[in-house]
């Protein structure tokens, strides 16, 4: 029963987009690895941030660069 409640709370954090903040809080306070957890809070945050970088930031940068380079007009201000 306790593990289902814990899983529900973690899923709610993911769905409400608060998981990065909660992960950072757990790392800052030095939370220990919980019983039954696969990784400690620091590694959990590392995996979350790495997957976020690979799936959001890099493709977004590529798309924006492509749009800038193939756009009809280019402003010198847009470079900065």
Coordinates of C-alpha atoms in Angstrom, one line a residue:
X1 CA 0.0 0.0 0.0
X2 CA 2.7 2.4 0.9
X3 CA 4.7 1.8 -2.3
X4 CA 1.6 2.5 -4.5
X5 CA 1.0 5.8 -2.7
X6 CA 4.6 6.7 -3.1
X7 CA 4.5 5.8 -6.9
X8 CA 1.3 7.9 -7.2
X9 CA 3.0 10.9 -5.6
X10 CA 6.1 10.6 -7.9
X11 CA 3.8 10.3 -11.0
X12 CA 1.9 13.4 -9.9
X13 CA 5.2 15.3 -9.6
X14 CA 6.1 14.2 -13.2
X15 CA 2.7 15.2 -14.6
X16 CA 2.7 18.6 -12.9
X17 CA 6.3 19.3 -14.0
X18 CA 7.6 19.8 -10.5
X19 CA 10.0 16.8 -10.5
X20 CA 13.1 18.9 -11.4
X21 CA 12.5 21.1 -8.4
X22 CA 11.8 18.2 -6.1
X23 CA 14.9 16.4 -7.3
X24 CA 17.0 19.5 -6.7
X25 CA 15.6 19.9 -3.2
X26 CA 16.4 16.3 -2.4
X27 CA 20.0 16.8 -3.6
X28 CA 20.4 20.0 -1.6
X29 CA 19.2 18.6 1.7
X30 CA 21.4 15.5 1.1
X31 CA 18.5 13.0 1.1
X32 CA 19.6 9.4 1.3
X33 CA 18.6 6.7 -1.1
X34 CA 15.2 5.3 -0.1
X35 CA 14.6 1.6 0.4
X36 CA 13.6 0.0 -2.9
X37 CA 14.8 3.0 -5.0
X38 CA 17.0 2.2 -8.0
X39 CA 19.3 5.2 -7.7
X40 CA 20.1 7.9 -5.1
X41 CA 18.6 11.4 -5.5
X42 CA 21.8 12.9 -7.1
X43 CA 21.9 10.3 -9.8
X44 CA 18.2 10.6 -10.3
X45 CA 18.6 14.3 -11.0
X46 CA 21.5 13.6 -13.3
X47 CA 19.5 11.1 -15.4
X48 CA 16.5 13.5 -15.5
X49 CA 18.6 16.5 -16.6
X50 CA 20.5 14.5 -19.1
X51 CA 17.3 13.1 -20.7
X52 CA 15.8 16.6 -20.7
X53 CA 18.9 18.0 -22.5
X54 CA 18.9 15.2 -25.1
X55 CA 15.2 15.3 -25.8
X56 CA 14.4 19.0 -25.5
X57 CA 17.3 21.4 -25.6
X58 CA 19.4 20.0 -28.4
X59 CA 16.6 19.3 -30.9
X60 CA 15.2 22.8 -30.1
X61 CA 18.5 24.4 -30.8
X62 CA 18.8 22.5 -34.1
X63 CA 15.3 23.6 -35.2
X64 CA 15.9 27.2 -34.3
X65 CA 19.3 27.3 -36.0
X66 CA 17.7 25.8 -39.1
X67 CA 14.9 28.3 -39.1
X68 CA 17.4 31.2 -38.7
X69 CA 19.6 30.0 -41.5
X70 CA 16.8 29.3 -44.0
X71 CA 14.6 32.3 -43.1
X72 CA 13.8 35.0 -45.6
X73 CA 15.7 37.8 -43.8
X74 CA 18.4 37.6 -41.3
X75 CA 19.0 40.4 -38.8
X76 CA 22.4 41.0 -37.2
X77 CA 20.7 41.4 -33.8
X78 CA 19.3 37.9 -34.0
X79 CA 22.8 36.4 -33.8
X80 CA 23.2 37.6 -30.2

